Amino acid sequence: MKITPLQNWLAHKLGVSGSSLNRETLEQYQLQKLRQTMELAVQHSSFYRKKLGGRGTLANLASLKDLPFTTAADIRQNPLRFLCVSQDEISRVVTLTSSGTTGEPKRLYFTKQDQELTIDFFQIGMSTLVGPGDTVLILLPGQLPGSVGDLLAQGLARLGVRAIPHGLLTDPNQTRQIILEQGVNALVGIPTQVLALARYPLPLKSVLLSADYVPRAISRELAQSWGCQVFSHYGMTEMGLGGGVECAALAGYHLREADLYFEIINPDTGQVVPEGETGEVVFTTLTRRGMPLIRYRTGDLARFIPEPCPCGSMLRRMGQVKGRVAGTCQLAGGRLRLWELDEALFPVTGLLNFTVTLSRTNHRDRLTIVVQMADGMNGSMQEVVRAALDTVPTIQRATRQGSLEICLEILPRGGALQSTTAKRLIKHL
């Protein structure tokens, strides 16, 4: 098994060979970059000048835990306070609408240099999946310059790979025809979108599922349907899109440690958790100039994997994201997590996507689940979906106690496919 190409990429940035790269050398580099980032932010960002001014130089990486967090609410209030360059130097502005029912949008600002770092990471990360002569269909927004699909296409071009920016999936059959006509042998897309293509036999050698959270049930279904390798990528716009990607071992995300420093914290106390424990992912940018972020709380739940990767790399790995801090709900039978529903429902044949809403009425919890099925499915799916839901222990206990009512709606077959990059959550009414 080949070692992740990210190791040699990182070693090159540090001026050492891949075989001689070790944690001590990497952490010295990260500490230096953290100090530079703090200096840049305090000098040029009015937000960080007020928040971090007078704290002095970081003594070591461990002292980062003493700094305050940056939150999504901070960015929403006034994103221009974060800028460390003039607006003339900004080449891309991304507006993210709130994943909740209320809230101002977030605006993220990137310089051309910031975006070049993302292209560089995409190029190296994708080299595990594809090589010269391959053709990749990108099922992500890519029409605008600087969009995720555009940056990924630029990274792939540097590998000698033909990239076709497609945009979000709306008509699976039409996309299938494009794949066959254009000789596509690799896909990049959002998990629930790529799943809509799984019932078509396609000549694919690799798939990259890109999102903050990738359900394992979807990865298994795609691998079985197409007989290909299915990789996962972790990232978000706030990170500069790229955060970490799996190697050939498919055993966790190798993190983008050249450009980002990661921590895992207890979401309730804010304290860094022991290595290997699950908590909220926090990151600090190391090389971003336009809008650096220091100790940004992502809201994602994951853990560092302390064991070495089978590929032999010394790079830190993060395990599968287990959903969102806000993506859970409390039932009488315990706490219900979205990833539990994912692992129960996505193996159902023909199920493409679903939404979950929790409400309370007459002193009972009501879980409303709207399921989207593939066109052409035969028979009623109510019993099949309800049986799958009953395998979730929390739901099973609550329904047995009579404290939970499940309202299940199966969308009409052949309905429009949901096209969105928004984070999936359990909604509360």
PDB file of N, CA and C in Angstrom, residues 240-302:
ATOM      1  N   GLY A 240     -11.317  26.804   4.023  1.00  0.00           N
ATOM      2  CA  GLY A 240     -10.738  26.957   2.699  1.00  0.00           C
ATOM      3  C   GLY A 240     -11.053  25.732   1.865  1.00  0.00           C
ATOM      4  N   LEU A 241     -12.183  25.081   2.193  1.00  0.00           N
ATOM      5  CA  LEU A 241     -12.767  23.932   1.493  1.00  0.00           C
ATOM      6  C   LEU A 241     -12.103  22.606   1.835  1.00  0.00           C
ATOM      7  N   GLY A 242     -10.782  22.527   1.808  1.00  0.00           N
ATOM      8  CA  GLY A 242     -10.107  21.259   2.061  1.00  0.00           C
ATOM      9  C   GLY A 242      -9.664  21.123   3.501  1.00  0.00           C
ATOM     10  N   GLY A 243      -9.982  19.967   4.115  1.00  0.00           N
ATOM     11  CA  GLY A 243      -9.574  19.732   5.495  1.00  0.00           C
ATOM     12  C   GLY A 243      -8.804  18.448   5.698  1.00  0.00           C
ATOM     13  N   GLY A 244      -9.226  17.395   5.032  1.00  0.00           N
ATOM     14  CA  GLY A 244      -8.559  16.108   5.172  1.00  0.00           C
ATOM     15  C   GLY A 244      -9.137  15.118   4.182  1.00  0.00           C
ATOM     16  N   VAL A 245      -8.350  14.105   3.822  1.00  0.00           N
ATOM     17  CA  VAL A 245      -8.804  13.136   2.828  1.00  0.00           C
ATOM     18  C   VAL A 245      -8.241  11.760   3.167  1.00  0.00           C
ATOM     19  N   GLU A 246      -9.005  10.723   2.827  1.00  0.00           N
ATOM     20  CA  GLU A 246      -8.562   9.356   3.082  1.00  0.00           C
ATOM     21  C   GLU A 246      -7.478   8.944   2.090  1.00  0.00           C
ATOM     22  N   CYS A 247      -6.604   8.059   2.549  1.00  0.00           N
ATOM     23  CA  CYS A 247      -5.609   7.439   1.670  1.00  0.00           C
ATOM     24  C   CYS A 247      -6.165   6.093   1.200  1.00  0.00           C
ATOM     25  N   ALA A 248      -5.324   5.282   0.560  1.00  0.00           N
ATOM     26  CA  ALA A 248      -5.779   3.997   0.026  1.00  0.00           C
ATOM     27  C   ALA A 248      -6.233   3.033   1.114  1.00  0.00           C
ATOM     28  N   ALA A 249      -5.832   3.272   2.366  1.00  0.00           N
ATOM     29  CA  ALA A 249      -6.251   2.406   3.470  1.00  0.00           C
ATOM     30  C   ALA A 249      -7.716   2.613   3.830  1.00  0.00           C
ATOM     31  N   LEU A 250      -8.291   3.747   3.427  1.00  0.00           N
ATOM     32  CA  LEU A 250      -9.687   4.077   3.739  1.00  0.00           C
ATOM     33  C   LEU A 250      -9.950   3.948   5.238  1.00  0.00           C
ATOM     34  N   ALA A 251      -9.046   4.532   6.021  1.00  0.00           N
ATOM     35  CA  ALA A 251      -9.092   4.340   7.476  1.00  0.00           C
ATOM     36  C   ALA A 251      -9.005   5.661   8.225  1.00  0.00           C
ATOM     37  N   GLY A 252      -9.673   6.678   7.724  1.00  0.00           N
ATOM     38  CA  GLY A 252      -9.661   7.966   8.404  1.00  0.00           C
ATOM     39  C   GLY A 252      -9.037   9.046   7.540  1.00  0.00           C
ATOM     40  N   TYR A 253      -9.354  10.291   7.879  1.00  0.00           N
ATOM     41  CA  TYR A 253      -8.866  11.437   7.110  1.00  0.00           C
ATOM     42  C   TYR A 253      -7.448  11.806   7.519  1.00  0.00           C
ATOM     43  N   HIS A 254      -6.513  11.829   6.552  1.00  0.00           N
ATOM     44  CA  HIS A 254      -5.215  12.461   6.791  1.00  0.00           C
ATOM     45  C   HIS A 254      -5.442  13.967   6.681  1.00  0.00           C
ATOM     46  N   LEU A 255      -5.087  14.676   7.725  1.00  0.00           N
ATOM     47  CA  LEU A 255      -5.456  16.086   7.819  1.00  0.00           C
ATOM     48  C   LEU A 255      -4.493  16.995   7.062  1.00  0.00           C
ATOM     49  N   ARG A 256      -4.985  18.133   6.685  1.00  0.00           N
ATOM     50  CA  ARG A 256      -4.231  19.135   5.913  1.00  0.00           C
ATOM     51  C   ARG A 256      -3.352  19.944   6.877  1.00  0.00           C
ATOM     52  N   GLU A 257      -2.353  19.281   7.435  1.00  0.00           N
ATOM     53  CA  GLU A 257      -1.591  19.862   8.537  1.00  0.00           C
ATOM     54  C   GLU A 257      -0.612  20.946   8.104  1.00  0.00           C
ATOM     55  N   ALA A 258      -0.399  21.107   6.806  1.00  0.00           N
ATOM     56  CA  ALA A 258       0.456  22.203   6.353  1.00  0.00           C
ATOM     57  C   ALA A 258      -0.245  23.551   6.498  1.00  0.00           C
ATOM     58  N   ASP A 259      -1.574  23.535   6.404  1.00  0.00           N
ATOM     59  CA  ASP A 259      -2.332  24.786   6.372  1.00  0.00           C
ATOM     60  C   ASP A 259      -3.297  24.960   7.539  1.00  0.00           C
ATOM     61  N   LEU A 260      -3.533  23.888   8.299  1.00  0.00           N
ATOM     62  CA  LEU A 260      -4.521  23.938   9.376  1.00  0.00           C
ATOM     63  C   LEU A 260      -4.000  23.214  10.610  1.00  0.00           C
ATOM     64  N   TYR A 261      -4.315  23.764  11.784  1.00  0.00           N
ATOM     65  CA  TYR A 261      -3.999  23.084  13.044  1.00  0.00           C
ATOM     66  C   TYR A 261      -5.320  22.695  13.701  1.00  0.00           C
ATOM     67  N   PHE A 262      -5.462  21.406  14.004  1.00  0.00           N
ATOM     68  CA  PHE A 262      -6.728  20.881  14.515  1.00  0.00           C
ATOM     69  C   PHE A 262      -6.650  20.569  16.005  1.00  0.00           C
ATOM     70  N   GLU A 263      -7.785  20.763  16.672  1.00  0.00           N
ATOM     71  CA  GLU A 263      -7.975  20.343  18.056  1.00  0.00           C
ATOM     72  C   GLU A 263      -9.333  19.650  18.158  1.00  0.00           C
ATOM     73  N   ILE A 264      -9.496  18.820  19.187  1.00  0.00           N
ATOM     74  CA  ILE A 264     -10.790  18.229  19.517  1.00  0.00           C
ATOM     75  C   ILE A 264     -11.118  18.646  20.948  1.00  0.00           C
ATOM     76  N   ILE A 265     -12.273  19.286  21.138  1.00  0.00           N
ATOM     77  CA  ILE A 265     -12.627  19.805  22.458  1.00  0.00           C
ATOM     78  C   ILE A 265     -13.948  19.207  22.949  1.00  0.00           C
ATOM     79  N   ASN A 266     -14.142  19.270  24.250  1.00  0.00           N
ATOM     80  CA  ASN A 266     -15.442  18.947  24.827  1.00  0.00           C
ATOM     81  C   ASN A 266     -16.394  20.096  24.482  1.00  0.00           C
ATOM     82  N   PRO A 267     -17.482  19.835  23.755  1.00  0.00           N
ATOM     83  CA  PRO A 267     -18.342  20.942  23.326  1.00  0.00           C
ATOM     84  C   PRO A 267     -19.043  21.663  24.470  1.00  0.00           C
ATOM     85  N   ASP A 268     -19.126  21.018  25.620  1.00  0.00           N
ATOM     86  CA  ASP A 268     -19.791  21.645  26.771  1.00  0.00           C
ATOM     87  C   ASP A 268     -18.834  22.495  27.602  1.00  0.00           C
ATOM     88  N   THR A 269     -17.607  21.967  27.843  1.00  0.00           N
ATOM     89  CA  THR A 269     -16.657  22.676  28.706  1.00  0.00           C
ATOM     90  C   THR A 269     -15.660  23.512  27.932  1.00  0.00           C
ATOM     91  N   GLY A 270     -15.433  23.188  26.640  1.00  0.00           N
ATOM     92  CA  GLY A 270     -14.432  23.897  25.853  1.00  0.00           C
ATOM     93  C   GLY A 270     -13.019  23.400  26.078  1.00  0.00           C
ATOM     94  N   GLN A 271     -12.843  22.389  26.926  1.00  0.00           N
ATOM     95  CA  GLN A 271     -11.517  21.858  27.209  1.00  0.00           C
ATOM     96  C   GLN A 271     -11.105  20.836  26.149  1.00  0.00           C
ATOM     97  N   VAL A 272      -9.800  20.799  25.831  1.00  0.00           N
ATOM     98  CA  VAL A 272      -9.275  19.809  24.894  1.00  0.00           C
ATOM     99  C   VAL A 272      -9.440  18.420  25.502  1.00  0.00           C
ATOM    100  N   VAL A 273      -9.965  17.473  24.725  1.00  0.00           N
ATOM    101  CA  VAL A 273     -10.209  16.125  25.238  1.00  0.00           C
ATOM    102  C   VAL A 273      -8.959  15.266  25.060  1.00  0.00           C
ATOM    103  N   PRO A 274      -8.818  14.180  25.826  1.00  0.00           N
ATOM    104  CA  PRO A 274      -7.690  13.261  25.645  1.00  0.00           C
ATOM    105  C   PRO A 274      -7.687  12.663  24.238  1.00  0.00           C
ATOM    106  N   GLU A 275      -6.507  12.341  23.744  1.00  0.00           N
ATOM    107  CA  GLU A 275      -6.346  11.766  22.408  1.00  0.00           C
ATOM    108  C   GLU A 275      -7.234  10.539  22.245  1.00  0.00           C
ATOM    109  N   GLY A 276      -7.997  10.498  21.164  1.00  0.00           N
ATOM    110  CA  GLY A 276      -8.855   9.352  20.886  1.00  0.00           C
ATOM    111  C   GLY A 276     -10.293   9.523  21.313  1.00  0.00           C
ATOM    112  N   GLU A 277     -10.589  10.533  22.134  1.00  0.00           N
ATOM    113  CA  GLU A 277     -11.970  10.769  22.567  1.00  0.00           C
ATOM    114  C   GLU A 277     -12.704  11.644  21.554  1.00  0.00           C
ATOM    115  N   THR A 278     -13.993  11.401  21.426  1.00  0.00           N
ATOM    116  CA  THR A 278     -14.821  12.180  20.507  1.00  0.00           C
ATOM    117  C   THR A 278     -15.174  13.533  21.111  1.00  0.00           C
ATOM    118  N   GLY A 279     -15.142  14.554  20.288  1.00  0.00           N
ATOM    119  CA  GLY A 279     -15.511  15.900  20.715  1.00  0.00           C
ATOM    120  C   GLY A 279     -15.735  16.773  19.499  1.00  0.00           C
ATOM    121  N   GLU A 280     -15.795  18.070  19.724  1.00  0.00           N
ATOM    122  CA  GLU A 280     -16.031  19.019  18.638  1.00  0.00           C
ATOM    123  C   GLU A 280     -14.720  19.388  17.955  1.00  0.00           C
ATOM    124  N   VAL A 281     -14.732  19.397  16.637  1.00  0.00           N
ATOM    125  CA  VAL A 281     -13.548  19.745  15.849  1.00  0.00           C
ATOM    126  C   VAL A 281     -13.363  21.262  15.856  1.00  0.00           C
ATOM    127  N   VAL A 282     -12.143  21.676  16.192  1.00  0.00           N
ATOM    128  CA  VAL A 282     -11.753  23.091  16.190  1.00  0.00           C
ATOM    129  C   VAL A 282     -10.510  23.221  15.317  1.00  0.00           C
ATOM    130  N   PHE A 283     -10.421  24.263  14.510  1.00  0.00           N
ATOM    131  CA  PHE A 283      -9.220  24.433  13.693  1.00  0.00           C
ATOM    132  C   PHE A 283      -8.755  25.881  13.708  1.00  0.00           C
ATOM    133  N   THR A 284      -7.457  26.039  13.441  1.00  0.00           N
ATOM    134  CA  THR A 284      -6.836  27.348  13.267  1.00  0.00           C
ATOM    135  C   THR A 284      -6.116  27.354  11.928  1.00  0.00           C
ATOM    136  N   THR A 285      -6.322  28.394  11.130  1.00  0.00           N
ATOM    137  CA  THR A 285      -5.611  28.482   9.854  1.00  0.00           C
ATOM    138  C   THR A 285      -4.151  28.858  10.113  1.00  0.00           C
ATOM    139  N   LEU A 286      -3.250  28.275   9.335  1.00  0.00           N
ATOM    140  CA  LEU A 286      -1.813  28.516   9.515  1.00  0.00           C
ATOM    141  C   LEU A 286      -1.215  29.382   8.420  1.00  0.00           C
ATOM    142  N   THR A 287      -1.839  29.390   7.251  1.00  0.00           N
ATOM    143  CA  THR A 287      -1.209  30.040   6.093  1.00  0.00           C
ATOM    144  C   THR A 287      -2.140  31.013   5.372  1.00  0.00           C
ATOM    145  N   ARG A 288      -3.329  31.211   5.868  1.00  0.00           N
ATOM    146  CA  ARG A 288      -4.288  32.078   5.184  1.00  0.00           C
ATOM    147  C   ARG A 288      -4.006  33.545   5.494  1.00  0.00           C
ATOM    148  N   ARG A 289      -4.057  34.393   4.466  1.00  0.00           N
ATOM    149  CA  ARG A 289      -3.761  35.807   4.634  1.00  0.00           C
ATOM    150  C   ARG A 289      -5.017  36.680   4.675  1.00  0.00           C
ATOM    151  N   GLY A 290      -5.998  36.367   3.848  1.00  0.00           N
ATOM    152  CA  GLY A 290      -7.145  37.256   3.729  1.00  0.00           C
ATOM    153  C   GLY A 290      -8.005  37.319   4.972  1.00  0.00           C
ATOM    154  N   MET A 291      -8.378  36.146   5.483  1.00  0.00           N
ATOM    155  CA  MET A 291      -9.292  36.070   6.620  1.00  0.00           C
ATOM    156  C   MET A 291      -8.889  34.898   7.509  1.00  0.00           C
ATOM    157  N   PRO A 292      -7.804  35.042   8.263  1.00  0.00           N
ATOM    158  CA  PRO A 292      -7.393  33.950   9.153  1.00  0.00           C
ATOM    159  C   PRO A 292      -8.439  33.706  10.232  1.00  0.00           C
ATOM    160  N   LEU A 293      -8.554  32.462  10.652  1.00  0.00           N
ATOM    161  CA  LEU A 293      -9.468  32.093  11.732  1.00  0.00           C
ATOM    162  C   LEU A 293      -8.678  31.376  12.819  1.00  0.00           C
ATOM    163  N   ILE A 294      -8.879  31.761  14.054  1.00  0.00           N
ATOM    164  CA  ILE A 294      -8.136  31.201  15.186  1.00  0.00           C
ATOM    165  C   ILE A 294      -9.103  30.485  16.121  1.00  0.00           C
ATOM    166  N   ARG A 295      -8.876  29.190  16.282  1.00  0.00           N
ATOM    167  CA  ARG A 295      -9.696  28.325  17.141  1.00  0.00           C
ATOM    168  C   ARG A 295     -11.178  28.426  16.752  1.00  0.00           C
ATOM    169  N   TYR A 296     -11.447  28.140  15.507  1.00  0.00           N
ATOM    170  CA  TYR A 296     -12.818  28.205  14.995  1.00  0.00           C
ATOM    171  C   TYR A 296     -13.567  26.919  15.336  1.00  0.00           C
ATOM    172  N   ARG A 297     -14.713  27.051  15.972  1.00  0.00           N
ATOM    173  CA  ARG A 297     -15.542  25.909  16.353  1.00  0.00           C
ATOM    174  C   ARG A 297     -16.409  25.496  15.166  1.00  0.00           C
ATOM    175  N   THR A 298     -16.193  24.268  14.678  1.00  0.00           N
ATOM    176  CA  THR A 298     -16.893  23.808  13.481  1.00  0.00           C
ATOM    177  C   THR A 298     -18.295  23.290  13.771  1.00  0.00           C
ATOM    178  N   GLY A 299     -18.521  22.805  14.988  1.00  0.00           N
ATOM    179  CA  GLY A 299     -19.788  22.152  15.295  1.00  0.00           C
ATOM    180  C   GLY A 299     -19.818  20.696  14.889  1.00  0.00           C
ATOM    181  N   ASP A 300     -18.730  20.180  14.286  1.00  0.00           N
ATOM    182  CA  ASP A 300     -18.651  18.778  13.881  1.00  0.00           C
ATOM    183  C   ASP A 300     -18.095  17.924  15.016  1.00  0.00           C
ATOM    184  N   LEU A 301     -18.582  16.689  15.125  1.00  0.00           N
ATOM    185  CA  LEU A 301     -18.135  15.761  16.162  1.00  0.00           C
ATOM    186  C   LEU A 301     -17.269  14.669  15.550  1.00  0.00           C
ATOM    187  N   ALA A 302     -16.052  14.512  16.072  1.00  0.00           N
ATOM    188  CA  ALA A 302     -15.136  13.494  15.563  1.00  0.00           C
ATOM    189  C   ALA A 302     -14.061  13.238  16.617  1.00  0.00           C
TER     190      ALA A 302
END
